[in-house]
Amino acid sequence: MKITVLTVGKIKEKYLRDGIAEYAKRLGRYCRLEILEVADEKTPDQASAAQEAQIRRTEGERLLRYIKDGDYVIALAINGHMPDSVELSKELDRLGVQGKGHLVFVIGGSLGLSDEVLDRADDRLSFSKMTFPHQLMRMILLEQLYRSFRISRGEPYHK
């Protein structure tokens, strides 16, 4: 299975880059992992709703350029479904059995994802009703993917 994490913005903090690199390395045993970054837009202080919508659209256009017709797209969105780790593992197994060979997880920028990206998504996934920095979500997603593969194979992993 190939997994692409398609995300807005670069990771600036070393501790996050280190954590992401560690989970990317661990995932190499279970899948072909690719992390793609698109440029983020600067959001002015006190941006209007129209400015924020335009920023989401611009970032969304950049993201959509990397999504192919046959990709199974899972958008990380606060209003997505919230499985626990075992349920996520079962969902990934189910997608594999259904022949979904390329999963694309999309993480938006600080303002979230555009409607166009959300409309293209085959599924929406939420990790919490709380808001997390989009840079941190990359590491959380990779950790949960790693946990899912370990669960699926009956391998031990801390709880």
mmCIF file of C-alpha atoms in Angstrom, residues 2 7 26 28 38 42 70 72-73 96 100 108 110 128 136 139 151 159:
data_model
loop_
_atom_site.group_PDB
_atom_site.id
_atom_site.type_symbol
_atom_site.label_atom_id
_atom_site.label_comp_id
_atom_site.label_asym_id
_atom_site.label_seq_id
_atom_site.Cartn_x
_atom_site.Cartn_y
_atom_site.Cartn_z
ATOM 1 C CA LYS A 2 1.184 3.509 -0.778
ATOM 2 C CA THR A 7 0.069 18.895 3.497
ATOM 3 C CA ARG A 26 8.970 3.066 11.280
ATOM 4 C CA GLY A 28 8.715 2.012 6.008
ATOM 5 C CA VAL A 38 2.675 22.647 -0.833
ATOM 6 C CA LYS A 42 0.485 34.238 4.549
ATOM 7 C CA GLY A 70 -7.685 6.852 -8.730
ATOM 8 C CA TYR A 72 -8.537 7.430 -2.261
ATOM 9 C CA VAL A 73 -8.501 10.782 -0.477
ATOM 10 C CA GLY A 96 -6.672 -2.470 1.306
ATOM 11 C CA LYS A 100 -7.435 1.013 -2.639
ATOM 12 C CA GLY A 108 -4.784 21.796 5.373
ATOM 13 C CA SER A 110 -3.841 27.041 9.546
ATOM 14 C CA SER A 128 -10.605 15.383 18.052
ATOM 15 C CA LEU A 136 1.585 18.801 14.823
ATOM 16 C CA MET A 139 3.184 13.758 13.404
ATOM 17 C CA ILE A 151 -2.654 -3.402 15.514
ATOM 18 C CA LYS A 159 -1.203 1.850 24.888
#
